[in-house]
Amino acid sequence: SADAAPALLLPAAPYTAPEIWATGIPSESGDRYALGALLFEMLTGRVAFGTGSDTNALAMARRHATDAVPSAVEWVPAVPRALDGVAQKLLAKRPEHRYPSYDALIADLQLVRD
């Protein structure tokens, strides 16, 4: 149920899409969001919506829902802007603004690589 969702999602707070916090219902788009959070962390060495030592999962969930999507380039200037753009799109607040499929994501990653 949606009431149980916050307790179940606490360990995954850094990777949970805003709509999943709201509904408790997983989705492919939410999985792509999680991939974006992981990509951001790989590029920067920090959690996308963390604030240093802050480990409060509920506060982090609020930041996922309300704060601007962070830019990896701001933290690590050597990150290619195109790759940062992929992370930004994966971390879009609204599911319809994220990649519609993994094929579309792969196509953009191939462009970044090339």
Short mmCIF file of N, CA and C in Angstrom, two decimals:
data_model
loop_
_atom_site.label_atom_id
_atom_site.label_comp_id
_atom_site.label_asym_id
_atom_site.label_seq_id
_atom_site.Cartn_x
_atom_site.Cartn_y
_atom_site.Cartn_z
N SER A 1 0.83 -1.19 0.00
CA SER A 1 0.00 0.00 0.00
C SER A 1 0.88 1.25 0.00
N ALA A 2 0.31 2.35 -0.39
CA ALA A 2 1.06 3.61 -0.42
C ALA A 2 1.46 4.05 0.98
N ASP A 3 0.65 3.69 2.01
CA ASP A 3 0.99 4.05 3.39
C ASP A 3 2.27 3.37 3.84
N ALA A 4 2.51 2.17 3.36
CA ALA A 4 3.71 1.42 3.75
C ALA A 4 4.92 1.83 2.92
N ALA A 5 4.70 2.51 1.83
CA ALA A 5 5.78 2.83 0.90
C ALA A 5 6.94 3.56 1.54
N PRO A 6 6.73 4.64 2.31
CA PRO A 6 7.90 5.34 2.85
C PRO A 6 8.81 4.44 3.68
N ALA A 7 8.27 3.62 4.54
CA ALA A 7 9.12 2.75 5.36
C ALA A 7 9.88 1.76 4.50
N LEU A 8 9.24 1.23 3.49
CA LEU A 8 9.89 0.26 2.61
C LEU A 8 10.96 0.91 1.74
N LEU A 9 10.80 2.18 1.42
CA LEU A 9 11.70 2.86 0.50
C LEU A 9 12.88 3.54 1.18
N LEU A 10 12.90 3.61 2.49
CA LEU A 10 13.96 4.34 3.18
C LEU A 10 15.36 3.92 2.76
N PRO A 11 15.68 2.64 2.67
CA PRO A 11 17.05 2.28 2.26
C PRO A 11 17.37 2.70 0.82
N ALA A 12 16.36 2.84 -0.02
CA ALA A 12 16.57 3.20 -1.42
C ALA A 12 16.36 4.68 -1.68
N ALA A 13 16.28 5.49 -0.64
CA ALA A 13 15.95 6.91 -0.79
C ALA A 13 16.77 7.64 -1.85
N PRO A 14 18.09 7.41 -1.94
CA PRO A 14 18.86 8.16 -2.93
C PRO A 14 18.50 7.84 -4.39
N TYR A 15 17.75 6.77 -4.61
CA TYR A 15 17.49 6.29 -5.97
C TYR A 15 16.00 6.20 -6.30
N THR A 16 15.14 6.69 -5.44
CA THR A 16 13.70 6.53 -5.60
C THR A 16 13.09 7.76 -6.27
N ALA A 17 12.35 7.51 -7.34
CA ALA A 17 11.70 8.58 -8.10
C ALA A 17 10.60 9.24 -7.28
N PRO A 18 10.36 10.53 -7.52
CA PRO A 18 9.35 11.26 -6.75
C PRO A 18 7.97 10.60 -6.80
N GLU A 19 7.56 10.11 -7.96
CA GLU A 19 6.22 9.53 -8.07
C GLU A 19 6.11 8.22 -7.28
N ILE A 20 7.21 7.53 -7.11
CA ILE A 20 7.16 6.29 -6.33
C ILE A 20 7.01 6.61 -4.84
N TRP A 21 7.64 7.69 -4.39
CA TRP A 21 7.42 8.12 -3.02
C TRP A 21 5.94 8.45 -2.81
N ALA A 22 5.33 9.06 -3.81
CA ALA A 22 3.94 9.49 -3.67
C ALA A 22 2.96 8.33 -3.72
N THR A 23 3.25 7.34 -4.57
CA THR A 23 2.27 6.28 -4.79
C THR A 23 2.67 4.93 -4.22
N GLY A 24 3.96 4.69 -4.07
CA GLY A 24 4.43 3.38 -3.64
C GLY A 24 4.40 2.35 -4.74
N ILE A 25 4.11 2.79 -5.97
CA ILE A 25 3.98 1.86 -7.09
C ILE A 25 5.22 1.96 -7.98
N PRO A 26 5.98 0.86 -8.10
CA PRO A 26 7.18 0.90 -8.96
C PRO A 26 6.80 0.96 -10.44
N SER A 27 7.74 1.45 -11.24
CA SER A 27 7.50 1.55 -12.68
C SER A 27 8.83 1.51 -13.41
N GLU A 28 8.77 1.25 -14.71
CA GLU A 28 9.98 1.28 -15.53
C GLU A 28 10.58 2.69 -15.54
N SER A 29 9.74 3.69 -15.59
CA SER A 29 10.24 5.06 -15.58
C SER A 29 10.95 5.36 -14.26
N GLY A 30 10.43 4.83 -13.18
CA GLY A 30 11.08 4.97 -11.88
C GLY A 30 12.43 4.25 -11.85
N ASP A 31 12.50 3.13 -12.56
CA ASP A 31 13.78 2.42 -12.65
C ASP A 31 14.80 3.25 -13.44
N ARG A 32 14.35 3.92 -14.48
CA ARG A 32 15.25 4.77 -15.24
C ARG A 32 15.71 5.96 -14.39
N TYR A 33 14.82 6.47 -13.55
CA TYR A 33 15.19 7.53 -12.61
C TYR A 33 16.30 7.03 -11.68
N ALA A 34 16.13 5.83 -11.14
CA ALA A 34 17.14 5.25 -10.26
C ALA A 34 18.47 5.10 -10.97
N LEU A 35 18.42 4.72 -12.24
CA LEU A 35 19.64 4.61 -13.03
C LEU A 35 20.31 5.98 -13.17
N GLY A 36 19.51 7.03 -13.34
CA GLY A 36 20.06 8.38 -13.41
C GLY A 36 20.72 8.79 -12.11
N ALA A 37 20.10 8.43 -10.98
CA ALA A 37 20.69 8.74 -9.69
C ALA A 37 22.02 8.00 -9.51
N LEU A 38 22.06 6.76 -9.96
CA LEU A 38 23.29 5.99 -9.87
C LEU A 38 24.35 6.56 -10.81
N LEU A 39 23.97 6.94 -12.02
CA LEU A 39 24.91 7.55 -12.96
C LEU A 39 25.48 8.84 -12.37
N PHE A 40 24.62 9.68 -11.80
CA PHE A 40 25.09 10.92 -11.17
C PHE A 40 26.11 10.61 -10.09
N GLU A 41 25.82 9.62 -9.26
CA GLU A 41 26.73 9.25 -8.18
C GLU A 41 28.06 8.72 -8.73
N MET A 42 28.00 7.96 -9.81
CA MET A 42 29.23 7.45 -10.43
C MET A 42 30.07 8.59 -11.00
N LEU A 43 29.42 9.58 -11.57
CA LEU A 43 30.14 10.70 -12.19
C LEU A 43 30.73 11.66 -11.16
N THR A 44 30.08 11.79 -10.00
CA THR A 44 30.48 12.83 -9.05
C THR A 44 31.01 12.30 -7.72
N GLY A 45 30.70 11.06 -7.41
CA GLY A 45 31.08 10.53 -6.11
C GLY A 45 30.15 10.96 -4.99
N ARG A 46 29.01 11.55 -5.34
CA ARG A 46 28.05 11.99 -4.33
C ARG A 46 26.63 11.66 -4.75
N VAL A 47 25.76 11.54 -3.79
CA VAL A 47 24.35 11.25 -4.03
C VAL A 47 23.69 12.50 -4.63
N ALA A 48 22.84 12.30 -5.63
CA ALA A 48 22.25 13.41 -6.36
C ALA A 48 21.55 14.43 -5.47
N PHE A 49 20.74 14.01 -4.54
CA PHE A 49 19.99 14.96 -3.73
C PHE A 49 20.39 14.90 -2.26
N GLY A 50 21.58 14.41 -2.00
CA GLY A 50 22.09 14.39 -0.64
C GLY A 50 22.69 15.75 -0.31
N THR A 51 22.90 15.98 0.96
CA THR A 51 23.54 17.23 1.37
C THR A 51 24.71 16.88 2.28
N GLY A 52 25.72 16.33 1.70
CA GLY A 52 26.90 15.97 2.49
C GLY A 52 26.64 14.80 3.39
N SER A 53 26.61 15.04 4.69
CA SER A 53 26.45 13.96 5.65
C SER A 53 24.98 13.68 5.98
N ASP A 54 24.06 14.40 5.36
CA ASP A 54 22.64 14.21 5.65
C ASP A 54 22.19 12.84 5.17
N THR A 55 21.73 12.03 6.09
CA THR A 55 21.25 10.70 5.73
C THR A 55 19.76 10.56 6.02
N ASN A 56 19.06 11.65 6.26
CA ASN A 56 17.64 11.61 6.53
C ASN A 56 16.90 11.29 5.24
N ALA A 57 16.38 10.07 5.16
CA ALA A 57 15.76 9.60 3.92
C ALA A 57 14.52 10.41 3.54
N LEU A 58 13.71 10.79 4.51
CA LEU A 58 12.51 11.55 4.18
C LEU A 58 12.85 12.94 3.66
N ALA A 59 13.88 13.57 4.24
CA ALA A 59 14.32 14.87 3.73
C ALA A 59 14.86 14.72 2.31
N MET A 60 15.59 13.63 2.08
CA MET A 60 16.10 13.37 0.74
C MET A 60 14.95 13.16 -0.25
N ALA A 61 13.92 12.47 0.16
CA ALA A 61 12.76 12.25 -0.71
C ALA A 61 12.12 13.57 -1.09
N ARG A 62 12.02 14.47 -0.12
CA ARG A 62 11.45 15.80 -0.43
C ARG A 62 12.30 16.53 -1.46
N ARG A 63 13.63 16.43 -1.31
CA ARG A 63 14.51 17.09 -2.28
C ARG A 63 14.36 16.48 -3.67
N HIS A 64 14.18 15.16 -3.75
CA HIS A 64 13.94 14.53 -5.05
C HIS A 64 12.70 15.13 -5.71
N ALA A 65 11.69 15.42 -4.92
CA ALA A 65 10.43 15.93 -5.46
C ALA A 65 10.45 17.42 -5.75
N THR A 66 11.28 18.19 -5.02
CA THR A 66 11.17 19.65 -5.13
C THR A 66 12.40 20.36 -5.66
N ASP A 67 13.59 19.84 -5.40
CA ASP A 67 14.81 20.56 -5.77
C ASP A 67 15.13 20.40 -7.25
N ALA A 68 15.82 21.38 -7.78
CA ALA A 68 16.28 21.30 -9.17
C ALA A 68 17.22 20.11 -9.32
N VAL A 69 17.17 19.50 -10.47
CA VAL A 69 18.06 18.37 -10.76
C VAL A 69 19.50 18.88 -10.75
N PRO A 70 20.35 18.26 -9.98
CA PRO A 70 21.73 18.74 -9.91
C PRO A 70 22.49 18.48 -11.22
N SER A 71 23.49 19.27 -11.44
CA SER A 71 24.35 19.09 -12.61
C SER A 71 25.66 18.45 -12.17
N ALA A 72 25.99 17.34 -12.78
CA ALA A 72 27.25 16.66 -12.47
C ALA A 72 28.44 17.57 -12.80
N VAL A 73 28.32 18.37 -13.84
CA VAL A 73 29.41 19.25 -14.27
C VAL A 73 29.73 20.29 -13.19
N GLU A 74 28.72 20.71 -12.43
CA GLU A 74 28.97 21.67 -11.35
C GLU A 74 29.89 21.08 -10.29
N TRP A 75 29.79 19.78 -10.05
CA TRP A 75 30.62 19.13 -9.03
C TRP A 75 31.94 18.65 -9.60
N VAL A 76 31.90 18.18 -10.85
CA VAL A 76 33.11 17.65 -11.49
C VAL A 76 33.17 18.23 -12.90
N PRO A 77 33.88 19.34 -13.09
CA PRO A 77 33.90 20.01 -14.39
C PRO A 77 34.38 19.13 -15.54
N ALA A 78 35.12 18.06 -15.27
CA ALA A 78 35.62 17.19 -16.33
C ALA A 78 34.54 16.26 -16.91
N VAL A 79 33.38 16.19 -16.28
CA VAL A 79 32.31 15.34 -16.80
C VAL A 79 31.84 15.91 -18.13
N PRO A 80 31.79 15.10 -19.17
CA PRO A 80 31.28 15.60 -20.46
C PRO A 80 29.84 16.11 -20.33
N ARG A 81 29.59 17.28 -20.89
CA ARG A 81 28.25 17.87 -20.80
C ARG A 81 27.17 16.96 -21.39
N ALA A 82 27.50 16.25 -22.44
CA ALA A 82 26.51 15.36 -23.05
C ALA A 82 26.13 14.23 -22.08
N LEU A 83 27.10 13.72 -21.35
CA LEU A 83 26.81 12.66 -20.37
C LEU A 83 26.02 13.23 -19.20
N ASP A 84 26.34 14.45 -18.80
CA ASP A 84 25.56 15.12 -17.76
C ASP A 84 24.11 15.29 -18.24
N GLY A 85 23.94 15.60 -19.52
CA GLY A 85 22.59 15.73 -20.07
C GLY A 85 21.80 14.44 -19.99
N VAL A 86 22.47 13.31 -20.19
CA VAL A 86 21.80 12.01 -20.06
C VAL A 86 21.33 11.83 -18.62
N ALA A 87 22.21 12.12 -17.67
CA ALA A 87 21.84 11.99 -16.25
C ALA A 87 20.68 12.93 -15.92
N GLN A 88 20.73 14.16 -16.44
CA GLN A 88 19.67 15.13 -16.19
C GLN A 88 18.32 14.61 -16.70
N LYS A 89 18.33 14.03 -17.89
CA LYS A 89 17.08 13.53 -18.46
C LYS A 89 16.57 12.33 -17.67
N LEU A 90 17.46 11.47 -17.25
CA LEU A 90 17.04 10.33 -16.43
C LEU A 90 16.45 10.79 -15.10
N LEU A 91 16.94 11.91 -14.56
CA LEU A 91 16.49 12.41 -13.27
C LEU A 91 15.35 13.43 -13.37
N ALA A 92 14.72 13.52 -14.52
CA ALA A 92 13.61 14.47 -14.67
C ALA A 92 12.53 14.17 -13.62
N LYS A 93 11.95 15.21 -13.06
CA LYS A 93 10.92 15.06 -12.03
C LYS A 93 9.70 14.30 -12.53
N ARG A 94 9.27 14.63 -13.73
CA ARG A 94 8.06 14.02 -14.28
C ARG A 94 8.43 12.85 -15.17
N PRO A 95 7.79 11.71 -14.99
CA PRO A 95 8.12 10.51 -15.78
C PRO A 95 8.08 10.75 -17.29
N GLU A 96 7.15 11.56 -17.74
CA GLU A 96 7.02 11.79 -19.19
C GLU A 96 8.17 12.61 -19.75
N HIS A 97 8.99 13.21 -18.90
CA HIS A 97 10.15 13.97 -19.37
C HIS A 97 11.43 13.13 -19.37
N ARG A 98 11.34 11.90 -18.89
CA ARG A 98 12.48 10.98 -18.89
C ARG A 98 12.53 10.23 -20.21
N TYR A 99 13.55 9.43 -20.38
CA TYR A 99 13.62 8.59 -21.58
C TYR A 99 12.40 7.69 -21.61
N PRO A 100 11.76 7.57 -22.79
CA PRO A 100 10.55 6.74 -22.88
C PRO A 100 10.86 5.24 -22.88
N SER A 101 12.13 4.90 -23.14
CA SER A 101 12.51 3.48 -23.21
C SER A 101 14.01 3.36 -22.99
N TYR A 102 14.44 2.15 -22.72
CA TYR A 102 15.88 1.92 -22.60
C TYR A 102 16.55 2.04 -23.97
N ASP A 103 15.83 1.73 -25.04
CA ASP A 103 16.40 1.89 -26.38
C ASP A 103 16.75 3.35 -26.66
N ALA A 104 15.88 4.26 -26.25
CA ALA A 104 16.15 5.69 -26.44
C ALA A 104 17.35 6.13 -25.60
N LEU A 105 17.45 5.61 -24.41
CA LEU A 105 18.61 5.91 -23.55
C LEU A 105 19.89 5.39 -24.19
N ILE A 106 19.87 4.16 -24.66
CA ILE A 106 21.05 3.56 -25.29
C ILE A 106 21.47 4.36 -26.52
N ALA A 107 20.50 4.82 -27.30
CA ALA A 107 20.82 5.62 -28.48
C ALA A 107 21.57 6.89 -28.07
N ASP A 108 21.11 7.56 -27.01
CA ASP A 108 21.81 8.77 -26.56
C ASP A 108 23.19 8.44 -26.01
N LEU A 109 23.31 7.34 -25.30
CA LEU A 109 24.64 6.94 -24.77
C LEU A 109 25.61 6.64 -25.90
N GLN A 110 25.11 6.05 -26.98
CA GLN A 110 25.97 5.79 -28.13
C GLN A 110 26.42 7.09 -28.77
N LEU A 111 25.53 8.10 -28.81
CA LEU A 111 25.92 9.41 -29.33
C LEU A 111 26.99 10.04 -28.44
N VAL A 112 26.84 9.92 -27.13
CA VAL A 112 27.83 10.45 -26.20
C VAL A 112 29.17 9.77 -26.43
N ARG A 113 29.15 8.45 -26.59
CA ARG A 113 30.37 7.69 -26.79
C ARG A 113 31.07 8.11 -28.08
N ASP A 114 30.29 8.29 -29.14
CA ASP A 114 30.84 8.61 -30.45
C ASP A 114 31.29 10.06 -30.51
#
